[in-house]
XYZ file of C-alpha atoms in Angstrom:
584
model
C -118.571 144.175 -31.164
C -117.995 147.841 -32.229
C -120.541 150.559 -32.298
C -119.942 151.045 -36.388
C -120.653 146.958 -36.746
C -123.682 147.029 -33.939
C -125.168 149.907 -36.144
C -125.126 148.430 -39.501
C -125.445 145.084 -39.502
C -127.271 143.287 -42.713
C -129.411 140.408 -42.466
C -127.285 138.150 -44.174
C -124.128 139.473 -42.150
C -126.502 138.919 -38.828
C -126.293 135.287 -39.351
C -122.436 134.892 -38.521
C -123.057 135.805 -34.978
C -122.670 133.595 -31.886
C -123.051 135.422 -28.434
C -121.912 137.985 -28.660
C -119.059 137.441 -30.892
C -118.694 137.048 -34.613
C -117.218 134.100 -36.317
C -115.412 133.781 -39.963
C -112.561 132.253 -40.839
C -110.809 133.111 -44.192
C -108.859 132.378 -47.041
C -105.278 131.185 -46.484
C -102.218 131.825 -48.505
C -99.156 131.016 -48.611
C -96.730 128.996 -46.091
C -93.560 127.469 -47.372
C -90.465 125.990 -46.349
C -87.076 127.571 -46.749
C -85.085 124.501 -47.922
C -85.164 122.501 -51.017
C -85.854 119.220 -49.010
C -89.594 118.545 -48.150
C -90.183 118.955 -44.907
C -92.967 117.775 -42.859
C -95.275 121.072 -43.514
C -97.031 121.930 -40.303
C -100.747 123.756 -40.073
C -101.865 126.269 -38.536
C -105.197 126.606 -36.770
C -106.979 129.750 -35.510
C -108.976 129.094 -32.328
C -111.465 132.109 -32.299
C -112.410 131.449 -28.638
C -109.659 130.637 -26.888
C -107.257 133.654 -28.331
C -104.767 130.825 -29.180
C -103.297 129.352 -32.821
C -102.940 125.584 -32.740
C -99.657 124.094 -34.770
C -100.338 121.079 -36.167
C -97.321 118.477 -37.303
C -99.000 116.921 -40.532
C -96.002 114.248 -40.197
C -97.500 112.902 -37.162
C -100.806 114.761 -37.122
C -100.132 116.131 -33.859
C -100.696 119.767 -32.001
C -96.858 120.327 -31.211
C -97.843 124.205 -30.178
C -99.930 126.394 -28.820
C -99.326 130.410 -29.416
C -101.315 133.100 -27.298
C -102.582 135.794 -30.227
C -105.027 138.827 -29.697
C -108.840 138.439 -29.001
C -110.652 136.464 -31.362
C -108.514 134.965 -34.446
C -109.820 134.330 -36.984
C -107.647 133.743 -40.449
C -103.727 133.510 -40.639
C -101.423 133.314 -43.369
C -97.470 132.745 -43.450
C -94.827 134.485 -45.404
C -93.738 132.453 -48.549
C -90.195 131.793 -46.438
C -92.345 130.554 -43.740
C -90.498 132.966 -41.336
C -93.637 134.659 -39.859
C -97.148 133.950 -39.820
C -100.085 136.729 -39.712
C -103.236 136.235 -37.569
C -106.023 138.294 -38.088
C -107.715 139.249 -34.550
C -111.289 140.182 -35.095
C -112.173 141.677 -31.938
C -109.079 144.066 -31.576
C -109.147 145.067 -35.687
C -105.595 143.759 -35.527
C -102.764 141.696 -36.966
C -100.738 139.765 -34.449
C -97.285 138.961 -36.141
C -96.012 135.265 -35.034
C -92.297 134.632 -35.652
C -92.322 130.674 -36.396
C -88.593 130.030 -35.039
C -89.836 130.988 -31.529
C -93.720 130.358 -31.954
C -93.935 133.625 -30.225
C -96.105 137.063 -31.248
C -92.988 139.295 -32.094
C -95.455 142.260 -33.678
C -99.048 143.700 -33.403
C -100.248 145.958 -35.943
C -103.484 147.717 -36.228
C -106.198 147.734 -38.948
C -109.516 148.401 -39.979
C -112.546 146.832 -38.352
C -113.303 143.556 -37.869
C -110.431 142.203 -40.035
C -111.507 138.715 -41.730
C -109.778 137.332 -44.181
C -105.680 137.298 -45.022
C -103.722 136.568 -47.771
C -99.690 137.201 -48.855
C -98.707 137.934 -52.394
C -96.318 135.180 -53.930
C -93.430 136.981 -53.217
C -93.893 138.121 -49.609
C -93.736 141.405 -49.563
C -97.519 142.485 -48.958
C -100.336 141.019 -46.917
C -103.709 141.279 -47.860
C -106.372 141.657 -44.871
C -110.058 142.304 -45.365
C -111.691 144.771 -42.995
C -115.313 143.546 -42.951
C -116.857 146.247 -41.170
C -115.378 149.407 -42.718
C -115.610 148.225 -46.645
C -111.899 148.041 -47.011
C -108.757 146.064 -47.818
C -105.444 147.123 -45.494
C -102.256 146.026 -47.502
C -99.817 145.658 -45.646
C -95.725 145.625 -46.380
C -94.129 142.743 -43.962
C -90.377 144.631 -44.299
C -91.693 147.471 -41.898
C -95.263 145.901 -40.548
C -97.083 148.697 -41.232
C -100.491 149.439 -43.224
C -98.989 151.271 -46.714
C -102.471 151.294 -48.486
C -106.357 150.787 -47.806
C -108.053 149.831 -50.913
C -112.110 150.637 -50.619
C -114.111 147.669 -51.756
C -117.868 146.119 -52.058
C -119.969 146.175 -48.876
C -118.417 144.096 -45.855
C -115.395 142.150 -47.127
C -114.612 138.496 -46.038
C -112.033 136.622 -48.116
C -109.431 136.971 -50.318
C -106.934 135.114 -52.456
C -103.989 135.986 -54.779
C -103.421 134.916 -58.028
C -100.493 132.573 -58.464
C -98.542 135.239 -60.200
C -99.385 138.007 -57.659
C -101.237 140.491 -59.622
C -104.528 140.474 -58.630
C -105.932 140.189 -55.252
C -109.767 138.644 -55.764
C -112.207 139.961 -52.544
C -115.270 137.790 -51.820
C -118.560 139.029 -49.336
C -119.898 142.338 -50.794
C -122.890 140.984 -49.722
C -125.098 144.167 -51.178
C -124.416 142.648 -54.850
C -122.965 139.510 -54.539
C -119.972 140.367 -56.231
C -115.859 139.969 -56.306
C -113.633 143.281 -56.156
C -110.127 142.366 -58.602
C -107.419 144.787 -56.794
C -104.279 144.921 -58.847
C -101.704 144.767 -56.358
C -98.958 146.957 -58.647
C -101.597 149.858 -57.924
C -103.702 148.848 -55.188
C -107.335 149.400 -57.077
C -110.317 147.563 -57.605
C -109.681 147.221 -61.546
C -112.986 145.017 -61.911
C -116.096 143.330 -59.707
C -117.395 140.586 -60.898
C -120.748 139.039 -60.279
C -121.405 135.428 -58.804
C -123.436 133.639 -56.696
C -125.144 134.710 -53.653
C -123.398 134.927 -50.273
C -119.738 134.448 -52.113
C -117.275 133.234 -49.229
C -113.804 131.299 -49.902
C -112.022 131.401 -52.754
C -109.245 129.880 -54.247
C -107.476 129.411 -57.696
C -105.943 126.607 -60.031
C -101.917 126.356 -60.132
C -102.224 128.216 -63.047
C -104.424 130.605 -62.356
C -106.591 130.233 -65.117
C -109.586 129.679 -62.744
C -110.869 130.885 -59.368
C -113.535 128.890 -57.630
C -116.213 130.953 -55.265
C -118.650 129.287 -52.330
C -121.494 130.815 -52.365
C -123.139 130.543 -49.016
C -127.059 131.220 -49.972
C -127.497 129.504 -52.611
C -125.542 126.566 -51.839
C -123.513 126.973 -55.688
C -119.549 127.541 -56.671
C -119.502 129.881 -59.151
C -116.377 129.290 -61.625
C -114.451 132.546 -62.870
C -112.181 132.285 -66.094
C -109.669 134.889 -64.703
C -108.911 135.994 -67.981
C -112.165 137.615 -69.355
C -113.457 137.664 -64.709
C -116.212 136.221 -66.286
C -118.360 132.878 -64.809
C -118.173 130.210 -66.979
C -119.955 127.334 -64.409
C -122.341 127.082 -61.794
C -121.871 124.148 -59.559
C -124.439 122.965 -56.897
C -122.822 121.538 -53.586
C -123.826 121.322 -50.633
C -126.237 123.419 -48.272
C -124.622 126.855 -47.099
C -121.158 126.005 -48.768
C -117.964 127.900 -47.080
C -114.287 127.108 -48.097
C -112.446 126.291 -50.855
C -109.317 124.180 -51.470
C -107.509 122.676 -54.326
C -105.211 119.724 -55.295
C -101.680 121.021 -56.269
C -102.308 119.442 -59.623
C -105.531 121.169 -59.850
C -107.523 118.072 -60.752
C -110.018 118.662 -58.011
C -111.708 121.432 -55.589
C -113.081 120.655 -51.946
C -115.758 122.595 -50.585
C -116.851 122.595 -47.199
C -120.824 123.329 -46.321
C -122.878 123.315 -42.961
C -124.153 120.555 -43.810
C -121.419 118.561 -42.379
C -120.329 117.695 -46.018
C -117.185 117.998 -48.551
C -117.901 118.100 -52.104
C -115.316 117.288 -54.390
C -115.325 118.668 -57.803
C -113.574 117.290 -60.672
C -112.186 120.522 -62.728
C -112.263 118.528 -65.640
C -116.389 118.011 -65.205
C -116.946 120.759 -62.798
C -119.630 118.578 -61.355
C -119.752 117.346 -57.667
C -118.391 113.587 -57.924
C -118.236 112.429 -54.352
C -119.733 114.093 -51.213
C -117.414 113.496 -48.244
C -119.444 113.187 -44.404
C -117.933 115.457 -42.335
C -119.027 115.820 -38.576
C -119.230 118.744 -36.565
C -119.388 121.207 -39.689
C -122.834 122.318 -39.125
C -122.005 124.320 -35.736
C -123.164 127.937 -36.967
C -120.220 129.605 -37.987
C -119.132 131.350 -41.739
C -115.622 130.063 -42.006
C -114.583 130.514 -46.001
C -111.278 129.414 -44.793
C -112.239 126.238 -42.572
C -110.099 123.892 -45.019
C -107.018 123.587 -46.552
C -104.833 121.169 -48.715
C -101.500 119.471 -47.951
C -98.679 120.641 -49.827
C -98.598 116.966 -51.491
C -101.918 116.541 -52.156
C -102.467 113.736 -50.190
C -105.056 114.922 -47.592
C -107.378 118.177 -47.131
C -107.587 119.189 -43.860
C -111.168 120.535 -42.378
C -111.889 122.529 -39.174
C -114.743 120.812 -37.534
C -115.607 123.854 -35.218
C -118.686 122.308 -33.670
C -116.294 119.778 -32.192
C -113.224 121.997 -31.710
C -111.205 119.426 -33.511
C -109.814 118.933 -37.292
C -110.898 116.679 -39.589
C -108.163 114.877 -42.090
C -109.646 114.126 -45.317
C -107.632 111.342 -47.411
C -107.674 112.607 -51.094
C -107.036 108.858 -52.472
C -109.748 107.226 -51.124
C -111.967 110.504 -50.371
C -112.801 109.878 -46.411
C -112.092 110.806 -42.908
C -108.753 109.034 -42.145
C -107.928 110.847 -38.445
C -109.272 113.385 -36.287
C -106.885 116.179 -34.301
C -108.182 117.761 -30.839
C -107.120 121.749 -30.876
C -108.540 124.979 -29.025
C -111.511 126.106 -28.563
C -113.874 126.833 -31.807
C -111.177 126.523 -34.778
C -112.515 128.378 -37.837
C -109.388 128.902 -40.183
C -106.751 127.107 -41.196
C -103.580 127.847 -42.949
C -101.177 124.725 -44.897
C -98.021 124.980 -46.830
C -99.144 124.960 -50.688
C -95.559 124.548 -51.432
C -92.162 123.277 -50.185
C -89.587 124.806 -51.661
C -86.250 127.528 -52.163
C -87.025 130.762 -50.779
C -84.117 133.580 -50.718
C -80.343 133.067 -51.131
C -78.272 130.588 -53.146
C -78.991 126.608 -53.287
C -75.969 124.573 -54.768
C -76.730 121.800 -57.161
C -79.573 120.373 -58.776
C -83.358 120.397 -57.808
C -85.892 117.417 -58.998
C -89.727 117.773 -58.702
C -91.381 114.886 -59.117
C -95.208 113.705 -58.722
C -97.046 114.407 -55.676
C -94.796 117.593 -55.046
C -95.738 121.004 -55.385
C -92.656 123.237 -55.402
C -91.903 126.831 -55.109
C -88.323 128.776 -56.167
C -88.846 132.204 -54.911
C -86.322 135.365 -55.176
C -83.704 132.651 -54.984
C -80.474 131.189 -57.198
C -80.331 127.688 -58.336
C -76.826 126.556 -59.236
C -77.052 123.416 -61.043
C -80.359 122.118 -62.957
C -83.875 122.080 -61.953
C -85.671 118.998 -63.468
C -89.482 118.673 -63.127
C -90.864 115.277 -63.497
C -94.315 115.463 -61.821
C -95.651 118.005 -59.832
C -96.432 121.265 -59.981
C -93.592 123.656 -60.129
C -94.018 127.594 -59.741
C -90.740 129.795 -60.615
C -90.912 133.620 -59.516
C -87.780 136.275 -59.517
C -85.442 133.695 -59.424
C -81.943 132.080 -61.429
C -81.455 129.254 -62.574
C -77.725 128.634 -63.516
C -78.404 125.130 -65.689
C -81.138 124.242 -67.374
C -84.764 123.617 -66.558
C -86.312 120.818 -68.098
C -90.209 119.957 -67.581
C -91.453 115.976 -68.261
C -94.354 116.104 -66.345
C -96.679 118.244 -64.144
C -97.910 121.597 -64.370
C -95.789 124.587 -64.160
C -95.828 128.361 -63.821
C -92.352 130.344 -64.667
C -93.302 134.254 -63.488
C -91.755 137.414 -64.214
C -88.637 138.092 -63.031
C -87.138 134.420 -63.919
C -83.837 134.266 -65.319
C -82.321 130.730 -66.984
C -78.773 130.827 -67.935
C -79.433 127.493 -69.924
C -82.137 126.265 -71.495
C -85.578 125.594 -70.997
C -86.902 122.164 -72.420
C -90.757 121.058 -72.226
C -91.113 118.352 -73.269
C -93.645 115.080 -73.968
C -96.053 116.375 -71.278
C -99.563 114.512 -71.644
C -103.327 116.285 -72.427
C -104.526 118.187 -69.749
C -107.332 120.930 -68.795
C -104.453 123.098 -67.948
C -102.880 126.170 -69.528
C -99.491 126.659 -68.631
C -97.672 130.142 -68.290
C -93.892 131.291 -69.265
C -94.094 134.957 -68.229
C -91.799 138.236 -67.505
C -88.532 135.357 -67.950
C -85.473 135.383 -69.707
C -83.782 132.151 -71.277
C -80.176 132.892 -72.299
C -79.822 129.543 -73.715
C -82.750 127.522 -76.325
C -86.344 127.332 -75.424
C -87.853 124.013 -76.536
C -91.842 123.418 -76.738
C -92.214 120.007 -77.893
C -94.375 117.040 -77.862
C -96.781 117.851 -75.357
C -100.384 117.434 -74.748
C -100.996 120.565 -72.746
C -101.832 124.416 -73.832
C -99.170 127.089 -73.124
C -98.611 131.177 -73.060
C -95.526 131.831 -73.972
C -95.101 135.702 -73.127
C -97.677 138.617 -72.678
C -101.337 139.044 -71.968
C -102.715 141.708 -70.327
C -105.543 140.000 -68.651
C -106.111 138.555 -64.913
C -104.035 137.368 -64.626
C -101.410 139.221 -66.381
C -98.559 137.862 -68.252
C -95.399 139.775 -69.224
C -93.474 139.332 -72.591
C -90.394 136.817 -72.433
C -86.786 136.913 -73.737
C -85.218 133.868 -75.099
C -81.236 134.196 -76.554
C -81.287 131.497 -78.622
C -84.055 129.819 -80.836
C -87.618 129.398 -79.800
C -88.603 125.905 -81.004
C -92.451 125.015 -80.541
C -92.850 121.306 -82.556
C -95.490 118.899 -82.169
C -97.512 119.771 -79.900
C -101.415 118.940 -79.969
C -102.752 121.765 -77.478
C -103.656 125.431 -78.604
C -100.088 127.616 -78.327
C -99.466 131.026 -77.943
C -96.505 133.034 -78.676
C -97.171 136.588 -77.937
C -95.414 139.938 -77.819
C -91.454 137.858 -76.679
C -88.468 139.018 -78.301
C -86.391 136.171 -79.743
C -82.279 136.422 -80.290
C -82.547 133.689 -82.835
C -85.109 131.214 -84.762
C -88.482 131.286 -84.001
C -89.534 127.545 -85.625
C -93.564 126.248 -85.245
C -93.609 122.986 -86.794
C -95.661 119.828 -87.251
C -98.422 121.410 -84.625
C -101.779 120.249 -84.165
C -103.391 122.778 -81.765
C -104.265 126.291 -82.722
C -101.582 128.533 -82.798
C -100.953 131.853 -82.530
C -97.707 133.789 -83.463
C -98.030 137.957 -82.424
C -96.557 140.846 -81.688
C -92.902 139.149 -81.317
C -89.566 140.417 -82.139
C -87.623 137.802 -84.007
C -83.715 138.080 -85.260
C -83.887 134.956 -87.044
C -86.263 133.418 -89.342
C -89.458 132.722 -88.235
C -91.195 129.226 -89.475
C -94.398 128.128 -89.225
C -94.422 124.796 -91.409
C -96.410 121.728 -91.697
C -99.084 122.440 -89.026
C -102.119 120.744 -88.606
C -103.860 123.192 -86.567
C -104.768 126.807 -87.847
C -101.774 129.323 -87.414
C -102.282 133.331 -86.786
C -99.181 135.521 -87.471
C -99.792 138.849 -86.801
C -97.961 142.086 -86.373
C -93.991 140.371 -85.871
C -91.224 141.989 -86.416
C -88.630 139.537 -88.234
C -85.599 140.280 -89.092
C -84.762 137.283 -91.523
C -87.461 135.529 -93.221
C -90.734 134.574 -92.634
C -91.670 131.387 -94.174
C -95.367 129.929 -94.238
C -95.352 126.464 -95.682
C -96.678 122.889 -95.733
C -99.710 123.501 -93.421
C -102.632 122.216 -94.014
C -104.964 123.896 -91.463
C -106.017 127.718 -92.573
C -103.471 130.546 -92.085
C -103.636 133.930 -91.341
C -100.488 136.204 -92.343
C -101.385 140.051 -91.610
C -99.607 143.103 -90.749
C -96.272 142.097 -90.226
C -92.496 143.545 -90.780
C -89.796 141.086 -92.529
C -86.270 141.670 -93.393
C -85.719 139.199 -95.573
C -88.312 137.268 -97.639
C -91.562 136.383 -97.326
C -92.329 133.472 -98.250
C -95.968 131.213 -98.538
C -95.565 128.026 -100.097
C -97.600 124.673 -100.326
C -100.234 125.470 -97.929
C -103.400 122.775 -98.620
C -106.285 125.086 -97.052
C -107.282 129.343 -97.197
C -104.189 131.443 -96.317
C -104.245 134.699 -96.159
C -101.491 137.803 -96.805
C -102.623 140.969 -96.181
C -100.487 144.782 -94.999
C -97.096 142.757 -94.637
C -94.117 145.086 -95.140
C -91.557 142.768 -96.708
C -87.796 144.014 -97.072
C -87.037 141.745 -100.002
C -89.136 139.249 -102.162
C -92.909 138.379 -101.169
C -93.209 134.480 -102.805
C -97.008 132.725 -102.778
C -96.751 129.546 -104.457
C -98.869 125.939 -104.487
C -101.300 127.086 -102.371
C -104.540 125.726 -102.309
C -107.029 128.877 -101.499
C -105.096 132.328 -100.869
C -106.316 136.069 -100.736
C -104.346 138.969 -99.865
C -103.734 142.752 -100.158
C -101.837 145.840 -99.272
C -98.617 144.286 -98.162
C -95.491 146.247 -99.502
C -91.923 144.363 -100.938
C -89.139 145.292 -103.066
C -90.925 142.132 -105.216
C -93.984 140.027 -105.554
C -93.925 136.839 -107.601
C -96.305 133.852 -107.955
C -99.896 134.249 -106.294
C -98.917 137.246 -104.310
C -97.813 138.875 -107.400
C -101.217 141.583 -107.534
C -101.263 141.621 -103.721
């Protein structure tokens, strides 16, 4: 150990030591394949006391290398074009740089001390490694390997995990408080802490990124942050002295290792423990937060049994111990693919998703179509020359996205999910229809952050049972909401065409639009809300069955209020007011 960690050492912190070494694994991001084919996905295991990093071929569940790395590794991550992989080495407050072509340590860079956890942002440009015994956070930029910020967080740092979108960077150990630090990558500062459970350890977040789920090692709990308010909204029991956290592609369920040689799996749906997995060789006394991750597929969870320096495979489908795989000496962390996928450069033709697949495009060029028919699918800074068209799965399409075509969504069943179109631009027709799921469409500026959307043609969002949001996008054409059920909520857009929100079910909020043809309210028979925003044309509020409202609109032409049931307004400004809005 150093003199700085000899010196101040906390009780709780005390307990990760063996020897004369400390042990922790970490969080793992991202690994993923650089062709559109799925690939076997390999894993890859840090062995803290053997200096080595086991490569595991999931195909065949075999060790098929074995790479030399500095003294004591402990977490590892790979580059989203699964070109490198980065090792944290505990004892030598380093990063050992592994280029995968050669399995072969082609970089060393230094940190702060005792680096922990590691994590890569979405788009691989930055790597995220927590310095446990100096309070800190080194970010490093993978084009040059070199440290380009160190972000001061809570007392001694252990894991960390991105948000899908790359915005945030969430910090778990301040061990003083019990708290996460939220670092917002764009500026590289702790922009909120939130409190959780005590002893908080791995974390990891839904597809979506709606949730993050913490371990929290002393009180055997997984506290359950809504990422956009950082606030917990459940506390789970699990087992004793939980550790790391993994979850299904299709964020359905979360696995969460404990000492005592257990998995719990948690439905997200219930977020209650449903099944408790045996695990052996997980009570050897180590803090690993990231001792397990998930297959790319879903299909298995794979466990670092350190007390028997092997790796457990989990089988998600039936929930049990299906095979067993011998690596070095005590693994603690473990780093999967999350996604197969198109990273960089141009793919010709079309691209299908389909169920049991989670697939990345990143900073790439699709020629043809992309159709998603299961899945999960996560689109960031890339083209798409055809059209994208969603039938099933869950989905994330982040800023910098750019469809020549259209985008269709379409007949997509209820789910606990929220989906996200963010920071893209659709050049063709942007279809929300029929689905059973809730959806963003455009700009929030919570964790995780959501930039506005431009769509060419006409936005059409039509019977859909979920709660929709349509907020702050700028529309070339017709914005139409129709024959809705779910809440809805229309704000802060910029429409050149009409915009019409008619014969919904579910209560409608239009606020503060700017329309340049006519806004028409009509045939709805859920409450509306009309307030505060700028038409062109007419304004018109017809037929509504329950309270609407019309207040500080400033119409260009004629402000109509006819048939309606219960309506109050005020202050709005047109050239002329008939029927019910005629005083208002």
């Amino acid at each position: 150990m150093t003199a700085k960690s000899a010196t101040r050492l906390s009780p709780w912190r005390a307990r990760l030591l063996k020897s004369t070494v400390w042990m922790a694994g970490v969080l793992v991001a991202v690994a993923l394949s650089s062709a559109p084919a799925v690939a076997a996905p390999f894993t890859y295991v840090t062995n803290l006391e053997d200096n080595t990093v086991s490569v595991i071929d999931a195909a065949t569940n075999t060790v098929v290398a074995t790479i030399p790395v500095g003294n004591g590794p402990i977490g590892v991550a790979v580059t989203p074009d699964g070109t490198h992989a980065y090792v944290t080495d505990l004892e030598e407050s380093a990063v050992s740089v592994i280029a995968t072509a050669s399995n072969t340590v082609v970089a060393t860079i230094t940190v702060g001390i005792e680096p922990i956890g590691v994590a890569i942002t979405p788009d691989g440009t930055h790597v995220y490694v927590t310095n446990v015994a100096e309070d800190t956070v080194s970010v490093i930029a993978t084009a040059s390997n070199t440290v380009v910020a160190t972000v001061p967080v809570g007392i001694e740092p252990f894991g960390v995990a991105i948000t899908p979108n790359g915005a945030y960077a969430y910090v778990t150990g301040n061990v003083s408080d019990n708290t996460i630090s939220v670092i917002a990558t764009a500026s590289n500062t702790v922009v909120a802490t939130i409190t959780v459970g005590n002893g908080p350890l791995g974390v990891a977040f839904t597809p979506n990124g709606a949730n993050a789920y913490v371990a929290n090692f002393d009180d055997s709990t997984v506290s359950v942050i809504a990422t956009a308010s950082n606030t917990v909204t459940a506390t789970i029991p699990v087992g004793i002295e939980p550790l790391g956290v993994a979850i299904t592609p299709d964020g359905s369920n979360v696995y969460v290792t404990s000492l005592g040689d257990s998995v719990s799996v948690i439905p997200t749906a219930t977020n209650t423990v449903a099944t408790t997995i045996p695990v052996a060789n997980l009570s050897f006394p180590i803090f690993s937060p990231g001792d397990i991750a998930m297959k790319p597929d879903g299909t298995s969870v794979y466990v670092a049994a350190t007390g028997g320096n092997t790796v457990s495979v989990i089988a998600t489908a039936s929930n049990t111990v299906s095979t067993t795989i011998t690596v070095g000496d005590l693994p603690t962390g473990l780093a999967f693919a999350p996604c197969t996928g198109i990273f960089g450069g141009t793919f010709s033709g079309n691209v299908t998703v389909s169920t049991g697949q989670n697939f990345c495009i990143v900073n790439a060029v699709v020629t043809g179509n992309v159709t998603q028919k299961g899945g999960n699918l996560t689109v960031l800074n890339s083209t798409v020359d055809g059209n994208l068209q969603i039938t099933g799965g869950t989905y994330m399409i982040n800023p910098g996205t750019t469809i020549n075509g259209n985008l269709q969504i379409q007949n997509l069943p209820a789910g606990t999910a929220q989906n996200q179109i963010c920071g893209s631009t659709v050049k063709g027709i942007l279809q929300f229809q029929n689905n059973g799921t809730a959806v963003l469409i455009g700009a929030s500026g919570s964790s995780p952050s959501c930039p506005a959307d431009t769509v060419n043609g006409v936005l059409q969002v039509q019977n859909n049972t979920a709660a929709i949001s349509v907020v702050g996008d700028t529309v070339g054409g017709v914005l139409q909401v129709q024959d809705n059920s779910g809440a809805l909520t229309i704000t802060s857009n910029g429409v050149g065409g009409d915009v019409q929100v008619q014969s919904n079910s579910g209560a409608a909020t239009i606020t503060s639009n700017v329309i340049r043809g006519n806004l028409q309210v009509q045939n709805n028979t859920a409450s509306t809300n009309v307030t505060g925003n700028t038409v062109t044309g007419n304004l018109q509020d017809q037929n509504n069955t329950a309270a609407t409202q019309v207040f500080t609109n400033s119409v260009g032409s004629n402000l109509q209020c006819e048939n309606n049931t219960s309506i109050t307004g005020g202050g709005n400004t047109a050239r002329t007011k008939q029927g019910q809005c005629a005083t208002f």
